[in-house]
Short mmCIF file of C-alpha atoms in Angstrom, two decimals:
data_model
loop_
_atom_site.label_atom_id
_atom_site.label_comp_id
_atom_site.label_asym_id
_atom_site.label_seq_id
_atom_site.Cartn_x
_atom_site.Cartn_y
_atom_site.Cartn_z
CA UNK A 680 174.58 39.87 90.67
CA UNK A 681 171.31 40.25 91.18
CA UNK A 682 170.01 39.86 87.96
CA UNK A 683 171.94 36.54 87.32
CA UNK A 684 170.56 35.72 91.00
CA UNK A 685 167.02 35.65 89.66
CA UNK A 686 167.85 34.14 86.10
CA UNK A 687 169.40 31.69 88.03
CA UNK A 688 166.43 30.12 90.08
CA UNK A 689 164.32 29.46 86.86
CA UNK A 690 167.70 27.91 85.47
CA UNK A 691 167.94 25.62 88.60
CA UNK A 692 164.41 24.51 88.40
CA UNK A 693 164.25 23.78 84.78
CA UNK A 694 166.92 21.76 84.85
CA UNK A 695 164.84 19.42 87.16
CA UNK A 696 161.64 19.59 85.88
CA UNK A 697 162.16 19.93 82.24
CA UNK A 698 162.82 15.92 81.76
CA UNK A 699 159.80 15.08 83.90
CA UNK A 700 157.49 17.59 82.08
CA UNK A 701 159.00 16.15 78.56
CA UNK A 702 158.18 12.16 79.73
CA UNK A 703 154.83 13.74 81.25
CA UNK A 704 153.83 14.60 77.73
CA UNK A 705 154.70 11.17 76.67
CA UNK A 706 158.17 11.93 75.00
CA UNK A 707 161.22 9.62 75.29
CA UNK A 708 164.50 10.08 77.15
CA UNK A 709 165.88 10.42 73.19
CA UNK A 710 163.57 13.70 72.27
CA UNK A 711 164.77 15.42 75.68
CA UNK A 712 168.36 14.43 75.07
CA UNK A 713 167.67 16.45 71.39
CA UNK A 714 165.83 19.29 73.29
CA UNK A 715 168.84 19.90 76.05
CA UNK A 716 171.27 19.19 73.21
CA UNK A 717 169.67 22.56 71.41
CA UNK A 718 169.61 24.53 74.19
CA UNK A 719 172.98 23.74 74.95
CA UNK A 720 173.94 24.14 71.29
CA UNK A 721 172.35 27.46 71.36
CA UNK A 722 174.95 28.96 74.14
CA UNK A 723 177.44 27.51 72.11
CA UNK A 724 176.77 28.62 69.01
CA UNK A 725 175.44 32.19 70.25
CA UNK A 726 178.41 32.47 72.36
CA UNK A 727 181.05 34.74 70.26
CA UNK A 728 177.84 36.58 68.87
CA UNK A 729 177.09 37.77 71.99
CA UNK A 730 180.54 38.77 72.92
CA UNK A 731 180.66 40.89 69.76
CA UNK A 732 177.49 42.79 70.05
CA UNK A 733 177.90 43.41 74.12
CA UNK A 734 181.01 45.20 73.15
CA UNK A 735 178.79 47.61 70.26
CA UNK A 736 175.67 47.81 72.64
CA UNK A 737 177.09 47.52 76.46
CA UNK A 738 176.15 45.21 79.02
CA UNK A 739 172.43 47.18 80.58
CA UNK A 740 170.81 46.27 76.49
CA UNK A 741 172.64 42.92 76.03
CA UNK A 742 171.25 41.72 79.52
CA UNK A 743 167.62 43.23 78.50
CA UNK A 744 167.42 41.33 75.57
CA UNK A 745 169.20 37.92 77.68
CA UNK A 746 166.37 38.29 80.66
CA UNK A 747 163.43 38.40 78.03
CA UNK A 748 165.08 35.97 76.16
CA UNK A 749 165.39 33.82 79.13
CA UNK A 750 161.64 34.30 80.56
CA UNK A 751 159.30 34.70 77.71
CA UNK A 752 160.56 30.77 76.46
CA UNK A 753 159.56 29.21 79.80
CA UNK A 754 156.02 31.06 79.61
CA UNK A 755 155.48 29.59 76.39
CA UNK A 756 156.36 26.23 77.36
CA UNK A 757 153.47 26.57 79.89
CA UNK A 758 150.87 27.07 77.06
CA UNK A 759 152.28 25.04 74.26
CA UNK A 760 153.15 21.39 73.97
CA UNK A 761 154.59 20.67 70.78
CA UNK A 762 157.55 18.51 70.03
CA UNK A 763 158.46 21.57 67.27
CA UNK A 764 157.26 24.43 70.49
CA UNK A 765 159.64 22.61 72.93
CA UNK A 766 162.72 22.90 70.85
CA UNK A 767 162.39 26.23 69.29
CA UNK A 768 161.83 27.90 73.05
CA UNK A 769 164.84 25.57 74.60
CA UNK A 770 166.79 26.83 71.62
CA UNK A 771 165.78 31.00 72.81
CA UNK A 772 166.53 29.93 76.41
CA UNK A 773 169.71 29.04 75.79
CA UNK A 774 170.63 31.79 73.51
CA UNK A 775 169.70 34.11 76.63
CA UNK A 776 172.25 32.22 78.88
CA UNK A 777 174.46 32.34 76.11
CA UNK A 778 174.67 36.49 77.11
CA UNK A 779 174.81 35.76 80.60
CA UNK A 780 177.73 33.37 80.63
CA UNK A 781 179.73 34.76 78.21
CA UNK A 782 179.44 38.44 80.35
CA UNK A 783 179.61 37.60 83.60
CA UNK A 784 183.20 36.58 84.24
CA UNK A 785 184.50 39.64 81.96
CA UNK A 786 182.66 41.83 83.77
CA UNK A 787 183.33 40.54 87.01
CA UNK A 788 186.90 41.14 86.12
CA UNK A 789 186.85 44.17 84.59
CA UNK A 790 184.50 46.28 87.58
CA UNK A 791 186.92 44.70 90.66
CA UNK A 792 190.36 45.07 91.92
CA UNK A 793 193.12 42.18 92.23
CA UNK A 794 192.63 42.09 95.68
CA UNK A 795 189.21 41.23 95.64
CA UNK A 796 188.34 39.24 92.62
CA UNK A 797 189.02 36.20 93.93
CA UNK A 798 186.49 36.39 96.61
CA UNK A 799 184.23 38.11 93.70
CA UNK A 800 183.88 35.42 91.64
CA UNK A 801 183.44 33.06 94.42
CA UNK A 802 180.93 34.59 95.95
CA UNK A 803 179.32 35.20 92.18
CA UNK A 804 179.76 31.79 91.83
CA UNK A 805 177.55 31.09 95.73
CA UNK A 806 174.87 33.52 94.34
CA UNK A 807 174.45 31.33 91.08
CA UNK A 808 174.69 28.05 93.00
CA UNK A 809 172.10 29.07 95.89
CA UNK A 810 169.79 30.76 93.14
CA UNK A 811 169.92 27.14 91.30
CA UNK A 812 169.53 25.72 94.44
CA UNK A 813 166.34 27.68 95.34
CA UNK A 814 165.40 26.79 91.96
CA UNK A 815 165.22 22.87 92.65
CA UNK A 816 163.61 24.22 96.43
CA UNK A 817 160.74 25.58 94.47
CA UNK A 818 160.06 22.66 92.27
CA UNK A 819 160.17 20.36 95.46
CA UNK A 820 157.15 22.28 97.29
CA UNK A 821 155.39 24.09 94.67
CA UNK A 822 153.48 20.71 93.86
CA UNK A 823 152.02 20.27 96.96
CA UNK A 824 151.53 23.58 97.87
CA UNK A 825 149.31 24.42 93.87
CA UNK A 826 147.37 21.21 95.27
CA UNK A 827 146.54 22.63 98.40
CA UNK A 828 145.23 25.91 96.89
CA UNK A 829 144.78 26.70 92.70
CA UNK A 830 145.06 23.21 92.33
CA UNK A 831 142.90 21.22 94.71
CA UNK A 832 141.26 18.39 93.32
CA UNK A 833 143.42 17.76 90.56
CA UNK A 834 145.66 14.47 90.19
CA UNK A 835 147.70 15.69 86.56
CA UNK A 836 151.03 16.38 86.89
CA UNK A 837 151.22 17.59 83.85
CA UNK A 838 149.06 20.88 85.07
CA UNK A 839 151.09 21.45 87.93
CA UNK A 840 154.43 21.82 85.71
CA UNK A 841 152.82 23.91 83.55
CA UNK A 842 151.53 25.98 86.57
CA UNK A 843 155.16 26.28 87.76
CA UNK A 844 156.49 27.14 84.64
CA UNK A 845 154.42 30.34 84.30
CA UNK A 846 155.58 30.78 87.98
CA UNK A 847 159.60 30.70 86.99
CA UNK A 848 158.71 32.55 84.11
CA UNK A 849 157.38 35.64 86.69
CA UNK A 850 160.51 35.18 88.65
CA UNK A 851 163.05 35.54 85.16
CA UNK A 852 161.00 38.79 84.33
CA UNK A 853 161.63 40.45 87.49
CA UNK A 854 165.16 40.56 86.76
CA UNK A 855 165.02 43.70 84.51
CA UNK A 856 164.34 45.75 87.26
CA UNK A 857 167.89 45.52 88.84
CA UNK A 858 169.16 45.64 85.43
CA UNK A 859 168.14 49.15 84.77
CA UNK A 860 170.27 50.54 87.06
CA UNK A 861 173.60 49.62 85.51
CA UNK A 862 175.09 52.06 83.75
CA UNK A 863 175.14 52.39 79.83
CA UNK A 864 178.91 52.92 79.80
CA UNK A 865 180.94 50.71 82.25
CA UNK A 866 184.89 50.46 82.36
CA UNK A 867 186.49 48.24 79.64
CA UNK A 868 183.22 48.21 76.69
CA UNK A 869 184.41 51.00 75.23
CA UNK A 870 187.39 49.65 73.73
CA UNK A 871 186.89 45.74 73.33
CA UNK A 872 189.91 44.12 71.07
CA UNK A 873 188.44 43.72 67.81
CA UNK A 874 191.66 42.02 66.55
CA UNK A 875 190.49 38.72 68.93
CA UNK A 876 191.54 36.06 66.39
CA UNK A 877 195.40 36.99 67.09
CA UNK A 878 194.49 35.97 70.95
CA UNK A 879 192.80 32.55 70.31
CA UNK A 880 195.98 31.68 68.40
CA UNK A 881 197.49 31.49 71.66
CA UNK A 882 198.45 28.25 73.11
CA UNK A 883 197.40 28.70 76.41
CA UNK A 884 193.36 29.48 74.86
CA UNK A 885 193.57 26.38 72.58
CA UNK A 886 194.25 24.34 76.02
CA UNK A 887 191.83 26.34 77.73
CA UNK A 888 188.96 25.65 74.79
CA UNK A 889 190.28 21.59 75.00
CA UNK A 890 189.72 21.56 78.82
CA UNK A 891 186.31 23.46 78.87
CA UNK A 892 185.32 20.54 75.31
CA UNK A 893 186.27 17.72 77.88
CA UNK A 894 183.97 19.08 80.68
CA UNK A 895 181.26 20.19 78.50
CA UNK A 896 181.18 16.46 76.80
CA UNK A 897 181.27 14.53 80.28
CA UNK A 898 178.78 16.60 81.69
CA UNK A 899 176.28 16.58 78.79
CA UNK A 900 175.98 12.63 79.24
CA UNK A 901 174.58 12.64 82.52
CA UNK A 902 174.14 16.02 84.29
CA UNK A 903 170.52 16.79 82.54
CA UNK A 904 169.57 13.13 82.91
CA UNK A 905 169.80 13.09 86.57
CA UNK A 906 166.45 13.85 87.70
CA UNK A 907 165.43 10.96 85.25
CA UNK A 908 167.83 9.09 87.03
CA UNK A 909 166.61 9.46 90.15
CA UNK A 910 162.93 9.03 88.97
CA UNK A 911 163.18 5.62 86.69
CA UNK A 912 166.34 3.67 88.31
CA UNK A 913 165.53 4.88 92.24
CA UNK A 914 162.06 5.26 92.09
CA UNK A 915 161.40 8.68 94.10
CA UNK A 916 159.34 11.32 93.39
CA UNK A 917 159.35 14.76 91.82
CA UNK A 918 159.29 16.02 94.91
CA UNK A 919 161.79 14.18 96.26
CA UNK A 920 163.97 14.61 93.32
CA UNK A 921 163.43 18.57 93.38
CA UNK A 922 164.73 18.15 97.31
CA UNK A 923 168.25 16.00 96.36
CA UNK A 924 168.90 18.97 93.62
CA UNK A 925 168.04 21.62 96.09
CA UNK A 926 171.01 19.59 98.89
CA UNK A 927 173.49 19.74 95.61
CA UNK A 928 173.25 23.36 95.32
CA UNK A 929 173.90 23.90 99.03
CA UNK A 930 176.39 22.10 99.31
CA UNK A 931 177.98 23.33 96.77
CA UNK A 932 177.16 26.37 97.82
CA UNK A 933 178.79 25.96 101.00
CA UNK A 934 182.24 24.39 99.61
CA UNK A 935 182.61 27.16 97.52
CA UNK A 936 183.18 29.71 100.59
CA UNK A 937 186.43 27.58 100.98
CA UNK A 938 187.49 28.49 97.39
CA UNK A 939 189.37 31.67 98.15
CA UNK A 940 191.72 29.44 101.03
CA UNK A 941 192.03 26.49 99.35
CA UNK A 942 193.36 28.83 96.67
CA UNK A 943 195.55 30.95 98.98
CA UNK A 944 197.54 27.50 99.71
CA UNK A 945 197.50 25.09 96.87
CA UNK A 946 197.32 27.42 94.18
CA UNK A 947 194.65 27.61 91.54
CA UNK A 948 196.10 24.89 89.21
CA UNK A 949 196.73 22.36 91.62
CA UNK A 950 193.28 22.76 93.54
CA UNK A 951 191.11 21.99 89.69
CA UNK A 952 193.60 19.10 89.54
CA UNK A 953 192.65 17.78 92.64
CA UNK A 954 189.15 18.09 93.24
CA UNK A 955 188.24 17.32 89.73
CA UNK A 956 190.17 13.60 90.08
CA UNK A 957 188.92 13.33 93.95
CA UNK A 958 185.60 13.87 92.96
CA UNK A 959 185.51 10.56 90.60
CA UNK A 960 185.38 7.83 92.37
CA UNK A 961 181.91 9.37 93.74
CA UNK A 962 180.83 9.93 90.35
CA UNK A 963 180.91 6.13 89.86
CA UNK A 964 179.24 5.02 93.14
CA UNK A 965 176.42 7.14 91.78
CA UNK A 966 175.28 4.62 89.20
CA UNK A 967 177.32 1.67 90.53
CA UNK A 968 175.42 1.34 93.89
CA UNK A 969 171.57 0.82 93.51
CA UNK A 970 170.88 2.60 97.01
CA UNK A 971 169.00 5.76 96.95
CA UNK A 972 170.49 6.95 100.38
CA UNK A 973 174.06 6.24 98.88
CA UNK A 974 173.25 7.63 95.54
CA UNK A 975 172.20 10.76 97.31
CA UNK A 976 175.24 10.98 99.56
CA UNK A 977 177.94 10.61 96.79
CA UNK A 978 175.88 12.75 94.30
CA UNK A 979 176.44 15.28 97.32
CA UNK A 980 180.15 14.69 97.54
CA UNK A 981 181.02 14.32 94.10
CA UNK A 982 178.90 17.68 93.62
CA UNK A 983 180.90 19.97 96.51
CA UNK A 984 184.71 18.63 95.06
CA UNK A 985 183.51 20.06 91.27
CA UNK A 986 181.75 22.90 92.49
CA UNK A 987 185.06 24.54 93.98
CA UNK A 988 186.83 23.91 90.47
CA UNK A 989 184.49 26.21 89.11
CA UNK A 990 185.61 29.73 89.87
CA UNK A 991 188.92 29.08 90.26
CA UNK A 992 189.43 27.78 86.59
CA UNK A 993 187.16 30.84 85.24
CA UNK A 994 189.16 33.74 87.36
CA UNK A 995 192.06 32.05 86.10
CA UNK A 996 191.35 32.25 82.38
CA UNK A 997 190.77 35.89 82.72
CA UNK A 998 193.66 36.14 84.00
CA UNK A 999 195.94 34.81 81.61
CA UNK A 1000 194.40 36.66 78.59
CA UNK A 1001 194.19 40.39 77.41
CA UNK A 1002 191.36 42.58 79.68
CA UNK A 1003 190.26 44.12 76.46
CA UNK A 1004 189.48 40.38 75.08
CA UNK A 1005 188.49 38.69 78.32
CA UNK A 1006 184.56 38.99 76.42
CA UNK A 1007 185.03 37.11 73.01
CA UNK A 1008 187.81 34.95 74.76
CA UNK A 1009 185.16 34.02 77.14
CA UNK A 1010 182.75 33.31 74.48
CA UNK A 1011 185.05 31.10 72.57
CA UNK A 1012 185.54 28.91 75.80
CA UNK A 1013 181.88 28.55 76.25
CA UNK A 1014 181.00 27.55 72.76
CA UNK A 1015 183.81 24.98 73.08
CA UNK A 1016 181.71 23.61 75.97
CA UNK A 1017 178.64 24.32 74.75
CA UNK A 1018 179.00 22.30 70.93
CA UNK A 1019 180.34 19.56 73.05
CA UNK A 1020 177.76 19.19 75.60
CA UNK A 1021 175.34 19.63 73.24
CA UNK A 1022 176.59 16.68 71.59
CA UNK A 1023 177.11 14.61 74.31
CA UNK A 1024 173.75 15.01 75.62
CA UNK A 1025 171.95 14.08 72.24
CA UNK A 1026 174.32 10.72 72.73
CA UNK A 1027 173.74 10.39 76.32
CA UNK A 1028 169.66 10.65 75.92
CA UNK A 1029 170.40 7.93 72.69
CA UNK A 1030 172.68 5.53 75.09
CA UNK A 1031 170.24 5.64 78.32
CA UNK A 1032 166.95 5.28 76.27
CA UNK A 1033 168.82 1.87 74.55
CA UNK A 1034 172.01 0.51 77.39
CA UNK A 1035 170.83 2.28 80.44
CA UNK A 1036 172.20 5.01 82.54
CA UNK A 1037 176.02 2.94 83.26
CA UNK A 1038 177.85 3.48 80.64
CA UNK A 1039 177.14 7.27 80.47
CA UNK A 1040 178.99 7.77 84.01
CA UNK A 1041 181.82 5.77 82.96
CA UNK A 1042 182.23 7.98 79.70
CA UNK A 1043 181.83 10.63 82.28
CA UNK A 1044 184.82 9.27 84.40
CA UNK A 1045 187.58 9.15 81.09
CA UNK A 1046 186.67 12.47 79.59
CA UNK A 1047 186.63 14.20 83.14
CA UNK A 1048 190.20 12.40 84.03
CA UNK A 1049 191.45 13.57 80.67
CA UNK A 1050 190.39 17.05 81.49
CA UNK A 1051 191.95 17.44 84.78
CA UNK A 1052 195.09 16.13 83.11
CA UNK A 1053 195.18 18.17 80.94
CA UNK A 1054 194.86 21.34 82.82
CA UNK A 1055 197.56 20.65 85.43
CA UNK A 1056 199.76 19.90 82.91
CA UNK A 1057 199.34 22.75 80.47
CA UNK A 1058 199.28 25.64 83.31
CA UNK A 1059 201.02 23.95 86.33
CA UNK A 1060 203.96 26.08 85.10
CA UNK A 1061 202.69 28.71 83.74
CA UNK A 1062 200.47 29.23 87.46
CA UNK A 1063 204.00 29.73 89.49
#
């Protein structure tokens, strides 16, 4: 938990300052949509790799090799401004979440009792949200605070993202330490299901891997565009941006200590259903309303009703498949979100640069809608 904790806060702030650092260097909207599209693809793609080889090398290496995968990229990016350097090192972040994600529900699972799992991988899923949230903290006040001391004098933003970026890379590395203290041999590696492809025949994974396309797809077209977003339509600042992203993570944060009771009495089935349409109409008002105090407020709301739909759907799909596959099971749902992301956000970055940020959100709105559909109705039953 810990290590993800600190993984997590570079994630968070990258995924606000990564657009502004790519338009600092006088790329377009189109180039970052390519660059989050192949860091995206990257988790996808690395996904059931990294499932395989966790269960011949154990979680303590795999999560080695994720942390320096996931800190040594961000350095570079502090040094090296390339169009060719930015994609390559996006592509070696990614791979590094790629571990993460694919191991942390499994083992989650696999080290906790039924009793306790679901508060688990709620409060997993708290740790992750407040570390992002710290994340988008940091890149709201580190600006001001490098120009009041390494910095004074200076008016370039583009030296105080590269400043921060050798920062986040610092905080990444530090997450080996906690790492080395996991044991080489934990319950459930030893004897991983090799015979996987008889369990993605399943019916209940193929709906799984549709719902998980649909969510990757809706959120690729405007999730790593917000910051732009907020930047070119609203006009505020990187500093105000970084302070929006850093209220999204709380209050997510906060809604998801009401996961475990709002699962206790509507079920987990019902309560993605739910949230996931309630949270729509705000997802609308986001781009429909050209208010930045509105904006803000809905982006808030719409971000609390998905945030509980989180760990509830991923405790749930461990559930419902074999422990000793829960690993490359988990891997195959994340590259289904991951290709289809990754797509989305090389078409979102394509439709903002030419048609604006609008249609994006409404694309948003069908594929979500289809998703939540789709989930109540495939596991509704199978739930009770």
């Amino acid at each position: 938990l810990l290590t993800i904790t600190l993984n997590f806060i570079s994630l968070g702030a990258m995924q606000v300052i990564l657009g502004l650092y790519v338009l600092e260097l006088g790329y377009s909207e189109d180039f970052f949509g390519l660059v989050v599209a192949g860091r995206i693809l990257a988790i996808g793609i690395m996904a059931i790799p990294a499932g395989m080889l966790t269960s011949k090398i154990g979680t303590r290496k795999i999560m080695i090799i994720a942390t320096l995968l996931t800190s040594l990229p961000v350095l570079a990016l502090g040094f090296i401004s390339t169009k060719t350097v930015i994609a390559a090192v996006n592509i070696l972040y990614g791979t590094g979440f790629a571990i993460f994600f694919v191991n942390i529900a499994p083992f989650l699972s696999r080290n906790s009792g039924k009793e306790e799992r679901e508060e688990l991988f709620s409060f997993n899923f708290i740790l992750m949200t407040a570390a992002k949230m710290f994340g988008c903290f940091l890149v709201g006040f580190l600006p001001s605070i490098l120009l009041k001391t390494v910095l004074t004098g200076t008016s370039s933003n583009l030296l105080i993202y590269r400043y921060i970026m050798v920062i986040l890379s610092s905080t990444s590395i530090f997450a080996l330490l906690p790492v080395f203290s996991i044991d080489p041999v934990l319950k459930g590696e030893q004897d991983q299901d090799q015979n996987f492809i008889y369990n993605i025949k399943k019916e209940k994974v193929s709906k799984l891997s549709i719902y998980q396309f649909l969510l990757g797809a809706g959120g690729g077209l405007i999730t790593p565009f917000f910051s732009i977003f907020l930047t070119r339509n609203l006009g505020v600042t990187t500093g105000q941006a970084g302070i929006i992203m850093f209220l999204y993570r709380l209050t997510i944060a906060l809604t998801l200590f009401l996961t475990p009771y709002i699962s206790q009495k509507l079920g987990r089935v019902k309560s993605v259903g739910l949230f996931q349409i309630s949270s729509l109409p705000f997802l609308l008002a986001i781009v429909l309303v050209p208010n930045f105090a509105i904006a803000s407020i809905t982006f808030l709301i719409r971000g609390a009703l998905m945030g509980v739909t989180r760990p509830l759907a991923s405790n749930f799909a461990m559930e419902i498949v074999p422990e000793s596959s829960q690993t490359m099971i988990n891997g195959i749902l994340r590259t289904s979100k991951s290709i289809a992301r990754s797509g989305s956000a090389t078409m979102g970055g394509w439709v903002i640069a030419n048609y604006g940020f609008t249609p994006t959100y409404f694309m948003t709105f069908v594929l979500y809608l289809c998703g939540a559909f789709l989930f109540v109705r495939s596991f509704i039953n199978y739930e009770t």
